[in-house]
Coordinates of C-alpha atoms in Angstrom, one line a residue:
X1 CA 16.0 -10.0 2.9
X2 CA 15.8 -6.7 0.8
X3 CA 19.3 -5.9 0.8
X4 CA 21.8 -4.9 -1.9
X5 CA 22.1 -7.6 -4.7
X6 CA 19.0 -9.5 -4.2
X7 CA 16.7 -9.4 -7.0
X8 CA 12.7 -8.6 -6.8
X9 CA 11.9 -11.8 -8.2
X10 CA 14.6 -13.6 -5.1
X11 CA 11.5 -11.7 -3.3
X12 CA 9.1 -13.4 -4.8
X13 CA 10.0 -16.6 -4.4
X14 CA 10.5 -16.6 -0.9
X15 CA 7.3 -14.5 -0.4
X16 CA 5.6 -17.4 -2.1
X17 CA 7.1 -20.2 0.2
X18 CA 6.5 -18.5 3.3
X19 CA 2.7 -17.8 2.0
X20 CA 2.4 -21.9 1.7
X21 CA 4.2 -22.8 4.2
X22 CA 1.6 -20.9 6.9
X23 CA -1.3 -22.6 5.0
X24 CA -2.4 -19.9 3.3
X25 CA -2.8 -18.8 -0.5
X26 CA -1.8 -15.9 -2.3
X27 CA -4.5 -12.7 -2.6
X28 CA -2.3 -11.3 -5.6
X29 CA -1.5 -14.5 -7.9
X30 CA -3.9 -14.3 -10.5
X31 CA -5.9 -11.6 -9.2
X32 CA -7.9 -9.9 -12.5
X33 CA -7.7 -6.5 -13.1
X34 CA -10.2 -4.9 -15.3
X35 CA -7.6 -1.8 -16.4
X36 CA -5.0 -4.4 -17.4
X37 CA -7.0 -6.9 -18.6
X38 CA -5.1 -9.8 -17.3
X39 CA -4.3 -11.9 -14.2
X40 CA -1.3 -10.1 -11.8
X41 CA 1.3 -13.2 -12.4
X42 CA 3.0 -13.1 -9.1
X43 CA 2.1 -13.3 -5.5
X44 CA 4.1 -10.1 -4.3
X45 CA 4.3 -6.3 -5.7
X46 CA 7.8 -5.0 -5.5
X47 CA 8.4 -1.5 -6.6
X48 CA 11.5 0.3 -6.3
X49 CA 12.3 3.5 -6.4
X50 CA 9.8 5.6 -8.6
X51 CA 7.0 2.7 -8.8
X52 CA 4.3 3.6 -6.5
X53 CA 2.3 0.4 -6.8
X54 CA 2.3 -3.1 -8.4
X55 CA 5.8 -3.3 -9.5
X56 CA 6.4 -6.9 -11.0
X57 CA 9.2 -8.7 -9.7
X58 CA 12.7 -9.6 -11.8
X59 CA 15.4 -11.3 -12.4
X60 CA 16.9 -9.0 -13.6
X61 CA 16.0 -5.9 -10.8
X62 CA 18.8 -6.5 -8.4
X63 CA 19.0 -4.0 -6.0
X64 CA 21.3 -1.1 -5.2
X65 CA 22.7 1.1 -2.3
X66 CA 20.4 4.1 -2.3
X67 CA 16.8 2.2 -3.7
X68 CA 14.0 2.1 -1.7
X69 CA 11.4 -1.0 -2.6
X70 CA 7.7 -1.2 -1.5
X71 CA 6.5 -5.0 -0.7
X72 CA 2.9 -5.4 -0.9
X73 CA 1.2 -8.8 -0.7
X74 CA -2.0 -9.9 0.6
X75 CA -3.4 -13.9 1.8
X76 CA -6.4 -15.9 1.8
X77 CA -6.7 -17.9 4.9
X78 CA -10.1 -19.7 6.3
X79 CA -11.9 -17.9 4.2
X80 CA -10.5 -14.0 4.9
X81 CA -8.3 -11.8 3.2
X82 CA -5.2 -9.7 4.2
X83 CA -3.4 -6.9 2.6
X84 CA -0.2 -5.3 4.0
X85 CA 2.8 -3.2 2.8
X86 CA 5.6 -0.8 3.6
X87 CA 8.9 0.3 1.8
X88 CA 12.5 -0.2 3.0
X89 CA 15.4 1.6 2.2
X90 CA 18.6 -0.5 0.8
X91 CA 21.9 0.5 2.6
X92 CA 21.9 4.2 3.4
X93 CA 19.9 6.9 2.0
X94 CA 19.6 10.3 2.0
X95 CA 17.7 12.5 4.5
X96 CA 15.1 13.7 2.0
X97 CA 14.4 9.8 1.5
X98 CA 14.1 8.8 5.1
X99 CA 11.8 11.7 6.0
X100 CA 9.4 10.7 2.8
X101 CA 9.7 7.4 4.4
X102 CA 9.0 8.4 7.8
X103 CA 5.8 10.4 6.8
X104 CA 3.9 8.2 5.0
X105 CA 4.4 5.8 7.7
X106 CA 3.5 8.4 10.2
X107 CA 0.4 9.4 8.0
X108 CA -0.5 5.5 8.6
X109 CA -0.1 5.7 12.1
X110 CA -2.5 8.6 12.8
X111 CA -5.1 7.1 10.0
X112 CA -5.2 4.2 12.1
X113 CA -6.3 6.4 15.5
X114 CA -8.9 8.2 13.6
X115 CA -10.4 4.3 13.4
X116 CA -13.1 4.7 16.1
X117 CA -16.4 3.9 16.5
X118 CA -18.5 7.4 15.8
X119 CA -16.1 8.5 13.4
X120 CA -16.5 8.9 9.6
X121 CA -14.8 7.8 6.6
X122 CA -13.4 11.2 5.9
X123 CA -11.6 11.5 9.5
X124 CA -9.4 9.0 8.1
X125 CA -8.5 10.3 4.3
X126 CA -8.4 13.8 5.9
X127 CA -5.9 12.7 8.1
X128 CA -3.6 11.7 5.8
X129 CA -4.1 14.1 3.1
X130 CA -3.3 17.0 6.3
X131 CA -0.3 15.4 7.2
X132 CA 1.4 14.3 4.2
X133 CA 0.3 18.0 2.7
X134 CA 2.1 20.0 5.7
X135 CA 5.1 17.7 4.9
X136 CA 5.7 19.0 1.8
X137 CA 5.3 15.6 -0.5
X138 CA 2.2 14.9 -2.4
X139 CA -0.6 12.2 -2.1
X140 CA -1.6 9.7 -5.4
X141 CA -5.0 9.9 -6.6
X142 CA -5.2 7.3 -8.7
X143 CA -4.8 4.6 -6.3
X144 CA -6.5 4.1 -2.8
X145 CA -7.3 2.0 0.3
X146 CA -10.4 -0.2 0.5
X147 CA -12.8 -2.2 2.7
X148 CA -11.3 -5.8 3.0
X149 CA -12.6 -9.2 4.0
X150 CA -14.2 -12.0 2.9
X151 CA -13.0 -10.3 -0.6
X152 CA -9.4 -8.6 -1.3
X153 CA -11.5 -5.5 -2.1
X154 CA -14.7 -4.5 -1.2
X155 CA -16.6 -0.8 0.0
X156 CA -15.8 1.5 0.6
X157 CA -13.0 3.0 -1.3
X158 CA -10.5 4.8 1.3
X159 CA -8.8 7.7 -0.8
X160 CA -5.8 9.0 1.3
X161 CA -7.4 12.5 0.5
X162 CA -11.1 13.6 1.2
X163 CA -12.9 12.9 -1.8
X164 CA -16.6 14.9 -1.3
X165 CA -18.1 13.6 -4.4
X166 CA -17.7 10.0 -2.3
X167 CA -19.3 8.3 0.4
X168 CA -18.6 9.0 3.8
X169 CA -19.8 6.5 5.9
X170 CA -20.0 6.7 9.9
X171 CA -17.1 3.9 11.2
X172 CA -19.0 1.2 13.5
X173 CA -17.4 -2.1 15.3
X174 CA -17.0 -4.8 13.0
X175 CA -15.9 -2.6 10.1
X176 CA -12.7 -3.8 8.2
X177 CA -10.2 -1.8 6.2
X178 CA -7.0 -2.0 4.3
X179 CA -5.7 1.7 4.6
X180 CA -2.7 2.2 2.1
X181 CA -1.0 6.1 1.9
X182 CA 1.1 6.3 -1.1
X183 CA 3.0 9.3 -1.1
X184 CA 5.1 10.8 -3.9
X185 CA 8.2 13.1 -3.1
X186 CA 7.8 15.0 -6.2
X187 CA 4.5 15.6 -8.1
X188 CA 1.5 13.6 -7.2
X189 CA 0.9 12.2 -11.1
X190 CA 1.2 8.7 -12.1
X191 CA 1.5 6.8 -14.9
X192 CA 1.2 3.1 -15.7
X193 CA 4.1 1.2 -17.7
X194 CA 3.7 -0.6 -20.8
X195 CA 3.3 -3.9 -18.8
X196 CA -0.4 -2.8 -17.9
X197 CA 0.3 -3.2 -14.3
X198 CA 3.4 -1.2 -13.1
X199 CA 2.5 2.4 -11.8
X200 CA 5.1 5.1 -11.2
X201 CA 5.6 8.6 -10.4
X202 CA 5.5 10.7 -13.6
X203 CA 8.0 12.8 -12.8
X204 CA 10.4 10.1 -11.9
X205 CA 10.2 10.9 -8.0
X206 CA 10.8 8.3 -5.4
X207 CA 7.0 7.3 -4.1
X208 CA 6.4 5.2 -0.3
X209 CA 4.1 3.3 0.3
X210 CA 2.5 1.6 3.7
X211 CA -0.3 -0.5 4.3
X212 CA -2.0 -2.1 7.4
X213 CA -5.4 -4.0 7.6
X214 CA -7.5 -2.5 10.7
X215 CA -10.2 -3.5 12.9
X216 CA -12.7 -1.4 14.2
X217 CA -13.7 -2.9 17.3
X218 CA -15.0 -1.0 20.8
X219 CA -11.8 -1.2 21.9
X220 CA -10.6 1.2 20.1
X221 CA -8.7 0.0 16.7
X222 CA -7.4 -3.2 16.2
X223 CA -4.1 -3.6 13.0
X224 CA -4.6 -6.8 12.1
X225 CA -1.4 -7.1 10.0
X226 CA 0.9 -6.0 12.6
X227 CA 3.3 -8.3 14.0

């Protein structure tokens, strides 16, 4: 649906309908953030161009040719949560933007392959960091992935870089992590807009975001949010 002329509110309405039709509940709508001091009012985060995460849908925000949009949503079903995101291009985008999307998505796939019993969390985090930086892009540090299960956000946190101050647990079958590289074309710094939710790249550069929810099994990684 993400095409030229479509508003981000159109995407919100469609997302809410699809979640209801599936018999699930939206995980984001009503989610309270202490940093924002309020509940998130939408089922979808629709982050356009320099918006990194938590972009709020709006009927006034119509997609244009050359835009990119990160679509992030979550659901609750039968007591468990799901969370996933991807970034898509609207019409034709230039080669540097295509490369941003590809590197971000590829970094996620490389991280998923590290989700194996016996590895450690830093194997996942470090794989994203090394690949993204080696391709000349920067990693957002203020927002990270997370454990997920009967709550939307569980321990451990899953940064897209190695944070030696954090925990580095060994990965075991049954663990489920939401891995979500957030990558800026320019510098890594972000700021939050006056709506208290929308985080943008401080330098105005494009930002990409891909996320999958991955379970560790005895037979390797199982991507629960893969179609």
